[in-house]
PDB file of C-alpha atoms and ligand atoms in Angstrom:
ATOM      1  CA  UNK A   1      -0.227  -0.183   0.331  1.00  0.00           C
ATOM      2  CA  UNK A   2       1.068   3.828  -0.891  1.00  0.00           C
ATOM      3  CA  UNK A   3       1.643   5.844   1.976  1.00  0.00           C
ATOM      4  CA  UNK A   4      -0.445   9.351   2.171  1.00  0.00           C
ATOM      5  CA  UNK A   5       1.272  12.845   3.019  1.00  0.00           C
ATOM      6  CA  UNK A   6      -0.744  14.813   5.869  1.00  0.00           C
ATOM      7  CA  UNK A   7      -0.732  17.881   7.613  1.00  0.00           C
ATOM      8  CA  UNK A   8      -0.964  17.060  11.402  1.00  0.00           C
ATOM      9  CA  UNK A   9      -0.545  17.888  15.089  1.00  0.00           C
ATOM     10  CA  UNK A  10       0.280  15.279  17.705  1.00  0.00           C
ATOM     11  CA  UNK A  11      -3.010  14.873  20.351  1.00  0.00           C
ATOM     12  CA  UNK A  12      -1.687  12.260  22.049  1.00  0.00           C
ATOM     13  CA  UNK A  13       1.262   9.308  22.170  1.00  0.00           C
ATOM     14  CA  UNK A  14       1.581   6.275  23.953  1.00  0.00           C
ATOM     15  CA  UNK A  15       5.025   3.813  24.442  1.00  0.00           C
ATOM     16  CA  UNK A  16       4.195   0.149  22.899  1.00  0.00           C
ATOM     17  CA  UNK A  17       6.369  -2.778  23.295  1.00  0.00           C
ATOM     18  CA  UNK A  18      10.270  -2.758  23.352  1.00  0.00           C
ATOM     19  CA  UNK A  19      10.600   0.384  20.962  1.00  0.00           C
ATOM     20  CA  UNK A  20       7.513   1.444  19.283  1.00  0.00           C
ATOM     21  CA  UNK A  21       4.944   4.586  19.752  1.00  0.00           C
ATOM     22  CA  UNK A  22       1.584   4.333  18.900  1.00  0.00           C
ATOM     23  CA  UNK A  23       0.938   8.359  18.344  1.00  0.00           C
ATOM     24  CA  UNK A  24      -2.640  10.098  17.711  1.00  0.00           C
ATOM     25  CA  UNK A  25      -2.652  12.306  14.455  1.00  0.00           C
ATOM     26  CA  UNK A  26      -5.378  15.426  13.824  1.00  0.00           C
ATOM     27  CA  UNK A  27      -4.908  15.675  10.335  1.00  0.00           C
ATOM     28  CA  UNK A  28      -6.119  18.474   8.281  1.00  0.00           C
ATOM     29  CA  UNK A  29      -7.243  15.871   5.604  1.00  0.00           C
ATOM     30  CA  UNK A  30      -8.404  12.714   7.442  1.00  0.00           C
ATOM     31  CA  UNK A  31      -8.891  13.922  10.845  1.00  0.00           C
ATOM     32  CA  UNK A  32      -8.101  11.538  13.585  1.00  0.00           C
ATOM     33  CA  UNK A  33      -5.654   8.757  12.699  1.00  0.00           C
ATOM     34  CA  UNK A  34      -4.040   6.808  14.979  1.00  0.00           C
ATOM     35  CA  UNK A  35      -0.560   5.029  14.074  1.00  0.00           C
ATOM     36  CA  UNK A  36       2.101   3.278  15.020  1.00  0.00           C
ATOM     37  CA  UNK A  37       5.665   4.549  14.483  1.00  0.00           C
ATOM     38  CA  UNK A  38       8.270   1.615  14.560  1.00  0.00           C
ATOM     39  CA  UNK A  39      11.071   2.567  16.864  1.00  0.00           C
ATOM     40  CA  UNK A  40       9.475   5.672  17.495  1.00  0.00           C
ATOM     41  CA  UNK A  41       9.922   5.314  21.359  1.00  0.00           C
ATOM     42  CA  UNK A  42       9.861   7.933  23.179  1.00  0.00           C
ATOM     43  CA  UNK A  43      13.215   7.452  24.505  1.00  0.00           C
ATOM     44  CA  UNK A  44      14.656   6.734  20.750  1.00  0.00           C
ATOM     45  CA  UNK A  45      16.147   8.789  18.343  1.00  0.00           C
ATOM     46  CA  UNK A  46      14.171   8.169  15.393  1.00  0.00           C
ATOM     47  CA  UNK A  47      11.708  10.726  15.223  1.00  0.00           C
ATOM     48  CA  UNK A  48      12.997  13.220  18.125  1.00  0.00           C
ATOM     49  CA  UNK A  49      10.143  16.021  19.656  1.00  0.00           C
ATOM     50  CA  UNK A  50       8.473  15.011  15.809  1.00  0.00           C
ATOM     51  CA  UNK A  51       6.366  12.812  17.695  1.00  0.00           C
ATOM     52  CA  UNK A  52       5.657  15.207  20.915  1.00  0.00           C
ATOM     53  CA  UNK A  53       2.234  15.768  21.948  1.00  0.00           C
ATOM     54  CA  UNK A  54       1.022  19.779  20.076  1.00  0.00           C
ATOM     55  CA  UNK A  55       3.931  19.402  17.959  1.00  0.00           C
ATOM     56  CA  UNK A  56       2.539  20.417  14.183  1.00  0.00           C
ATOM     57  CA  UNK A  57       4.507  17.783  11.688  1.00  0.00           C
ATOM     58  CA  UNK A  58       4.053  16.847   7.990  1.00  0.00           C
ATOM     59  CA  UNK A  59       3.703  12.610   8.039  1.00  0.00           C
ATOM     60  CA  UNK A  60       3.401  10.347   5.668  1.00  0.00           C
ATOM     61  CA  UNK A  61       1.396   7.082   6.700  1.00  0.00           C
ATOM     62  CA  UNK A  62      -0.026   3.926   5.021  1.00  0.00           C
ATOM     63  CA  UNK A  63      -3.781   4.333   6.380  1.00  0.00           C
ATOM     64  CA  UNK A  64      -5.239   1.188   7.792  1.00  0.00           C
ATOM     65  CA  UNK A  65      -8.053  -0.069   9.327  1.00  0.00           C
ATOM     66  CA  UNK A  66      -7.596   0.370  13.165  1.00  0.00           C
ATOM     67  CA  UNK A  67      -4.078   1.152  13.710  1.00  0.00           C
ATOM     68  CA  UNK A  68      -2.120   2.838  10.852  1.00  0.00           C
ATOM     69  CA  UNK A  69       1.580   2.633  10.097  1.00  0.00           C
ATOM     70  CA  UNK A  70       3.438   6.159   9.880  1.00  0.00           C
ATOM     71  CA  UNK A  71       7.019   5.813   7.435  1.00  0.00           C
ATOM     72  CA  UNK A  72       8.282   9.360   8.224  1.00  0.00           C
ATOM     73  CA  UNK A  73       7.454  12.638   9.693  1.00  0.00           C
ATOM     74  CA  UNK A  74       8.725  16.012   9.637  1.00  0.00           C
ATOM     75  CA  UNK A  75       8.908  19.010  11.927  1.00  0.00           C
ATOM     76  CA  UNK A  76       6.795  22.367  11.239  1.00  0.00           C
ATOM     77  CA  UNK A  77       7.112  23.150  14.776  1.00  0.00           C
ATOM     78  CA  UNK A  78       7.257  21.925  18.016  1.00  0.00           C
ATOM     79  CA  UNK A  79       5.738  24.935  19.533  1.00  0.00           C
ATOM     80  CA  UNK A  80       9.217  25.793  21.618  1.00  0.00           C
ATOM     81  CA  UNK A  81       7.011  29.101  23.095  1.00  0.00           C
ATOM     82  CA  UNK A  82       4.645  26.438  24.670  1.00  0.00           C
ATOM     83  CA  UNK A  83       7.224  24.159  25.575  1.00  0.00           C
ATOM     84  CA  UNK A  84       8.978  27.146  27.494  1.00  0.00           C
ATOM     85  CA  UNK A  85       5.801  27.434  30.142  1.00  0.00           C
ATOM     86  CA  UNK A  86       3.945  25.001  32.406  1.00  0.00           C
ATOM     87  CA  UNK A  87       0.939  27.092  32.028  1.00  0.00           C
ATOM     88  CA  UNK A  88       1.507  26.785  28.387  1.00  0.00           C
ATOM     89  CA  UNK A  89       1.837  23.296  28.185  1.00  0.00           C
ATOM     90  CA  UNK A  90      -1.037  22.684  30.543  1.00  0.00           C
ATOM     91  CA  UNK A  91      -3.325  24.663  28.468  1.00  0.00           C
ATOM     92  CA  UNK A  92      -1.887  23.333  24.965  1.00  0.00           C
ATOM     93  CA  UNK A  93      -2.183  19.375  26.930  1.00  0.00           C
ATOM     94  CA  UNK A  94      -5.506  20.582  27.627  1.00  0.00           C
ATOM     95  CA  UNK A  95      -7.208  21.203  23.926  1.00  0.00           C
ATOM     96  CA  UNK A  96      -5.175  18.118  22.363  1.00  0.00           C
ATOM     97  CA  UNK A  97      -7.260  15.859  24.897  1.00  0.00           C
ATOM     98  CA  UNK A  98      -9.998  17.571  24.349  1.00  0.00           C
ATOM     99  CA  UNK A  99     -10.312  16.778  20.775  1.00  0.00           C
ATOM    100  CA  UNK A 100      -8.936  13.308  20.959  1.00  0.00           C
ATOM    101  CA  UNK A 101     -11.631  13.053  23.073  1.00  0.00           C
ATOM    102  CA  UNK A 102     -14.594  14.460  21.253  1.00  0.00           C
ATOM    103  CA  UNK A 103     -13.343  13.541  17.690  1.00  0.00           C
ATOM    104  CA  UNK A 104     -14.114  10.217  16.258  1.00  0.00           C
ATOM    105  CA  UNK A 105     -11.156   8.280  14.156  1.00  0.00           C
ATOM    106  CA  UNK A 106     -11.613   9.169  10.639  1.00  0.00           C
ATOM    107  CA  UNK A 107     -13.606  12.430  10.275  1.00  0.00           C
ATOM    108  CA  UNK A 108     -12.600  14.822   8.801  1.00  0.00           C
ATOM    109  CA  UNK A 109     -12.987  18.585  10.534  1.00  0.00           C
ATOM    110  CA  UNK A 110     -10.570  21.294   8.400  1.00  0.00           C
ATOM    111  CA  UNK A 111     -12.446  24.236  10.744  1.00  0.00           C
ATOM    112  CA  UNK A 112     -11.725  22.257  13.951  1.00  0.00           C
ATOM    113  CA  UNK A 113      -7.845  21.614  12.741  1.00  0.00           C
ATOM    114  CA  UNK A 114      -8.169  25.461  11.881  1.00  0.00           C
ATOM    115  CA  UNK A 115      -8.931  26.274  15.387  1.00  0.00           C
ATOM    116  CA  UNK A 116      -6.355  24.176  16.956  1.00  0.00           C
ATOM    117  CA  UNK A 117      -4.036  25.267  14.868  1.00  0.00           C
ATOM    118  CA  UNK A 118      -4.238  29.045  15.245  1.00  0.00           C
ATOM    119  CA  UNK A 119      -4.754  28.386  19.333  1.00  0.00           C
ATOM    120  CA  UNK A 120      -1.193  26.886  19.104  1.00  0.00           C
ATOM    121  CA  UNK A 121       0.086  29.396  17.309  1.00  0.00           C
ATOM    122  CA  UNK A 122      -0.982  32.297  19.118  1.00  0.00           C
ATOM    123  CA  UNK A 123      -0.445  30.318  22.776  1.00  0.00           C
ATOM    124  CA  UNK A 124       3.264  30.122  21.372  1.00  0.00           C
ATOM    125  CA  UNK A 125       3.697  33.801  21.209  1.00  0.00           C
ATOM    126  CA  UNK A 126       1.216  35.500  23.459  1.00  0.00           C
ATOM    127  CA  UNK A 127       0.741  34.478  27.344  1.00  0.00           C
ATOM    128  CA  UNK A 128      -1.359  31.783  28.625  1.00  0.00           C
ATOM    129  CA  UNK A 129      -4.635  33.340  29.752  1.00  0.00           C
ATOM    130  CA  UNK A 130      -7.932  31.386  30.846  1.00  0.00           C
ATOM    131  CA  UNK A 131      -9.862  33.839  28.263  1.00  0.00           C
ATOM    132  CA  UNK A 132      -8.476  32.173  25.276  1.00  0.00           C
ATOM    133  CA  UNK A 133      -9.280  28.971  26.663  1.00  0.00           C
ATOM    134  CA  UNK A 134     -12.744  29.167  26.960  1.00  0.00           C
ATOM    135  CA  UNK A 135     -12.536  31.150  23.008  1.00  0.00           C
ATOM    136  CA  UNK A 136     -11.437  28.104  22.205  1.00  0.00           C
ATOM    137  CA  UNK A 137     -14.043  25.910  23.939  1.00  0.00           C
ATOM    138  CA  UNK A 138     -16.809  27.335  22.729  1.00  0.00           C
ATOM    139  CA  UNK A 139     -15.771  27.555  19.505  1.00  0.00           C
ATOM    140  CA  UNK A 140     -15.092  23.608  19.905  1.00  0.00           C
ATOM    141  CA  UNK A 141     -18.559  22.908  20.647  1.00  0.00           C
ATOM    142  CA  UNK A 142     -20.170  25.280  17.740  1.00  0.00           C
ATOM    143  CA  UNK A 143     -17.572  23.246  15.121  1.00  0.00           C
ATOM    144  CA  UNK A 144     -18.823  19.811  16.663  1.00  0.00           C
ATOM    145  CA  UNK A 145     -22.300  20.688  16.618  1.00  0.00           C
ATOM    146  CA  UNK A 146     -22.967  21.706  20.438  1.00  0.00           C
ATOM    147  CA  UNK A 147     -23.577  25.500  19.799  1.00  0.00           C
ATOM    148  CA  UNK A 148     -24.228  27.245  23.125  1.00  0.00           C
ATOM    149  CA  UNK A 149     -27.835  28.538  22.905  1.00  0.00           C
ATOM    150  CA  UNK A 150     -26.559  31.726  23.506  1.00  0.00           C
ATOM    151  CA  UNK A 151     -29.500  33.651  22.358  1.00  0.00           C
ATOM    152  CA  UNK A 152     -32.128  32.127  23.940  1.00  0.00           C
ATOM    153  CA  UNK A 153     -33.471  29.631  26.575  1.00  0.00           C
ATOM    154  CA  UNK A 154     -32.143  26.256  25.730  1.00  0.00           C
ATOM    155  CA  UNK A 155     -36.112  24.728  26.927  1.00  0.00           C
ATOM    156  CA  UNK A 156     -38.804  27.420  26.174  1.00  0.00           C
ATOM    157  CA  UNK A 157     -37.105  28.914  23.315  1.00  0.00           C
ATOM    158  CA  UNK A 158     -37.873  32.721  24.441  1.00  0.00           C
ATOM    159  CA  UNK A 159     -35.147  35.348  23.586  1.00  0.00           C
ATOM    160  CA  UNK A 160     -32.096  36.287  25.634  1.00  0.00           C
ATOM    161  CA  UNK A 161     -32.193  39.874  25.667  1.00  0.00           C
ATOM    162  CA  UNK A 162     -30.925  43.135  28.112  1.00  0.00           C
ATOM    163  CA  UNK A 163     -34.102  43.266  29.479  1.00  0.00           C
ATOM    164  CA  UNK A 164     -34.568  39.480  30.827  1.00  0.00           C
ATOM    165  CA  UNK A 165     -35.383  39.235  34.123  1.00  0.00           C
ATOM    166  CA  UNK A 166     -33.654  36.206  34.920  1.00  0.00           C
ATOM    167  CA  UNK A 167     -31.088  33.564  33.257  1.00  0.00           C
ATOM    168  CA  UNK A 168     -29.312  30.615  34.556  1.00  0.00           C
ATOM    169  CA  UNK A 169     -27.240  28.167  33.590  1.00  0.00           C
ATOM    170  CA  UNK A 170     -27.775  24.026  35.054  1.00  0.00           C
ATOM    171  CA  UNK A 171     -24.352  21.905  36.222  1.00  0.00           C
ATOM    172  CA  UNK A 172     -24.835  20.936  32.819  1.00  0.00           C
ATOM    173  CA  UNK A 173     -24.058  24.246  30.935  1.00  0.00           C
ATOM    174  CA  UNK A 174     -27.877  24.727  29.776  1.00  0.00           C
ATOM    175  CA  UNK A 175     -28.279  28.087  29.487  1.00  0.00           C
ATOM    176  CA  UNK A 176     -32.325  28.629  30.619  1.00  0.00           C
ATOM    177  CA  UNK A 177     -34.792  31.306  31.259  1.00  0.00           C
ATOM    178  CA  UNK A 178     -36.152  32.196  34.906  1.00  0.00           C
ATOM    179  CA  UNK A 179     -39.217  30.472  34.057  1.00  0.00           C
ATOM    180  CA  UNK A 180     -37.913  27.267  32.889  1.00  0.00           C
ATOM    181  CA  UNK A 181     -34.994  26.969  35.806  1.00  0.00           C
ATOM    182  CA  UNK A 182     -35.046  28.204  39.385  1.00  0.00           C
ATOM    183  CA  UNK A 183     -32.277  26.545  40.653  1.00  0.00           C
ATOM    184  CA  UNK A 184     -29.399  26.796  38.685  1.00  0.00           C
ATOM    185  CA  UNK A 185     -26.738  29.477  38.781  1.00  0.00           C
ATOM    186  CA  UNK A 186     -27.390  33.340  37.615  1.00  0.00           C
ATOM    187  CA  UNK A 187     -26.056  34.652  34.443  1.00  0.00           C
ATOM    188  CA  UNK A 188     -25.244  37.750  33.546  1.00  0.00           C
ATOM    189  CA  UNK A 189     -26.871  38.917  29.809  1.00  0.00           C
ATOM    190  CA  UNK A 190     -23.242  40.928  29.180  1.00  0.00           C
ATOM    191  CA  UNK A 191     -21.496  37.253  29.772  1.00  0.00           C
ATOM    192  CA  UNK A 192     -23.817  35.671  27.350  1.00  0.00           C
ATOM    193  CA  UNK A 193     -23.109  38.377  25.236  1.00  0.00           C
ATOM    194  CA  UNK A 194     -19.187  37.625  25.478  1.00  0.00           C
ATOM    195  CA  UNK A 195     -19.850  34.055  24.482  1.00  0.00           C
ATOM    196  CA  UNK A 196     -22.054  34.634  21.519  1.00  0.00           C
ATOM    197  CA  UNK A 197     -19.240  37.480  19.880  1.00  0.00           C
ATOM    198  CA  UNK A 198     -16.765  34.373  20.935  1.00  0.00           C
ATOM    199  CA  UNK A 199     -18.093  32.454  18.194  1.00  0.00           C
ATOM    200  CA  UNK A 200     -18.599  35.455  15.781  1.00  0.00           C
ATOM    201  CA  UNK A 201     -15.106  36.755  16.298  1.00  0.00           C
ATOM    202  CA  UNK A 202     -12.393  34.199  14.122  1.00  0.00           C
ATOM    203  CA  UNK A 203      -9.238  35.739  16.014  1.00  0.00           C
ATOM    204  CA  UNK A 204      -7.742  34.355  19.617  1.00  0.00           C
ATOM    205  CA  UNK A 205      -7.068  37.683  21.590  1.00  0.00           C
ATOM    206  CA  UNK A 206      -9.928  39.597  20.707  1.00  0.00           C
ATOM    207  CA  UNK A 207     -12.762  38.748  23.367  1.00  0.00           C
ATOM    208  CA  UNK A 208     -11.385  39.362  27.094  1.00  0.00           C
ATOM    209  CA  UNK A 209     -14.276  38.398  29.551  1.00  0.00           C
ATOM    210  CA  UNK A 210     -13.495  40.518  32.906  1.00  0.00           C
ATOM    211  CA  UNK A 211     -13.077  37.932  36.098  1.00  0.00           C
ATOM    212  CA  UNK A 212     -16.521  38.063  36.368  1.00  0.00           C
ATOM    213  CA  UNK A 213     -17.725  37.105  33.216  1.00  0.00           C
ATOM    214  CA  UNK A 214     -15.206  34.286  33.301  1.00  0.00           C
ATOM    215  CA  UNK A 215     -16.024  32.702  36.245  1.00  0.00           C
ATOM    216  CA  UNK A 216     -19.242  31.933  34.642  1.00  0.00           C
ATOM    217  CA  UNK A 217     -18.464  31.362  31.489  1.00  0.00           C
ATOM    218  CA  UNK A 218     -16.198  28.831  32.448  1.00  0.00           C
ATOM    219  CA  UNK A 219     -18.570  27.400  34.735  1.00  0.00           C
ATOM    220  CA  UNK A 220     -21.460  27.027  32.019  1.00  0.00           C
ATOM    221  CA  UNK A 221     -18.476  25.761  29.266  1.00  0.00           C
ATOM    222  CA  UNK A 222     -16.891  23.007  32.140  1.00  0.00           C
ATOM    223  CA  UNK A 223     -20.228  21.722  31.997  1.00  0.00           C
ATOM    224  CA  UNK A 224     -21.422  21.121  28.900  1.00  0.00           C
ATOM    225  CA  UNK A 225     -18.072  19.637  27.722  1.00  0.00           C
ATOM    226  CA  UNK A 226     -18.029  17.141  31.035  1.00  0.00           C
ATOM    227  CA  UNK A 227     -21.993  16.564  29.593  1.00  0.00           C
ATOM    228  CA  UNK A 228     -20.352  15.091  26.437  1.00  0.00           C
ATOM    229  CA  UNK A 229     -17.347  13.038  28.056  1.00  0.00           C
ATOM    230  CA  UNK A 230     -17.651   9.426  29.868  1.00  0.00           C
ATOM    231  CA  UNK A 231     -15.026  10.480  32.335  1.00  0.00           C
ATOM    232  CA  UNK A 232     -13.054  13.105  33.029  1.00  0.00           C
ATOM    233  CA  UNK A 233     -10.167  14.896  31.165  1.00  0.00           C
ATOM    234  CA  UNK A 234      -6.436  13.722  32.542  1.00  0.00           C
ATOM    235  CA  UNK A 235      -4.706  17.424  31.616  1.00  0.00           C
ATOM    236  CA  UNK A 236      -7.647  19.164  33.038  1.00  0.00           C
ATOM    237  CA  UNK A 237      -6.501  17.569  36.417  1.00  0.00           C
ATOM    238  CA  UNK A 238      -3.218  18.800  35.218  1.00  0.00           C
ATOM    239  CA  UNK A 239      -4.528  22.343  34.575  1.00  0.00           C
ATOM    240  CA  UNK A 240      -5.988  22.875  38.391  1.00  0.00           C
ATOM    241  CA  UNK A 241      -3.663  21.146  40.147  1.00  0.00           C
ATOM    242  CA  UNK A 242      -0.333  21.491  38.624  1.00  0.00           C
ATOM    243  CA  UNK A 243      -0.508  24.779  37.326  1.00  0.00           C
ATOM    244  CA  UNK A 244      -3.033  26.005  40.003  1.00  0.00           C
ATOM    245  CA  UNK A 245      -5.382  27.538  36.592  1.00  0.00           C
ATOM    246  CA  UNK A 246      -8.655  27.241  38.698  1.00  0.00           C
ATOM    247  CA  UNK A 247     -11.075  28.671  35.465  1.00  0.00           C
TER     248      UNK A 247
HETATM  249 ZN1   ZN B 301     -37.641  28.877  29.851  1.00  0.00          ZN
END
């Protein structure tokens, strides 16, 4: 079988046997591909940093159902600016794990690939901020078909507007009007407007939430993401405990 060339970002890696490594790539062309890298074990020199999580690479792969076979890989960027900062490593590892967990194998998503790529490029050069993580998350959910209903109640469909008396969110990240939800945490219209703006704006670094909206947006997005996953994200534990990121 002939190998095919792809542009890829490494989502996850795992040593396998004595010298091999299994790598999960997110390719622009084919979505997620799991491939075995012969003699690619972490301690080995054949592939080096090319196969580290969140590296951007050009790969040549023989694609098979199940486990593909990596023939060669060339570094495009290992994002040295991210690797020099523990908090940035935490954020980059988190977004890679989120995509790995949400995206089934073989489903191409050029928009999601572009979102991840632009986030890594941005993070490589600018300070790590929770605002940008939330910007990534709200757009990720939108691309995957789980768009937050920031304009109207998720249950009765009534429009949220500056005149809406009460908007609340549930622990599952649902956004509901006061009539449909009496026990959730209140959400300011301004927070929803910022989330809506994050969906409209295609650039990282533009949306800044402010402390209160950041906390509220974080609770909504954490709930919405957890709702779609069967078990907690390992990288989230790292972000919270090791890096000290709380929202
Ligand atoms: Zn309602």
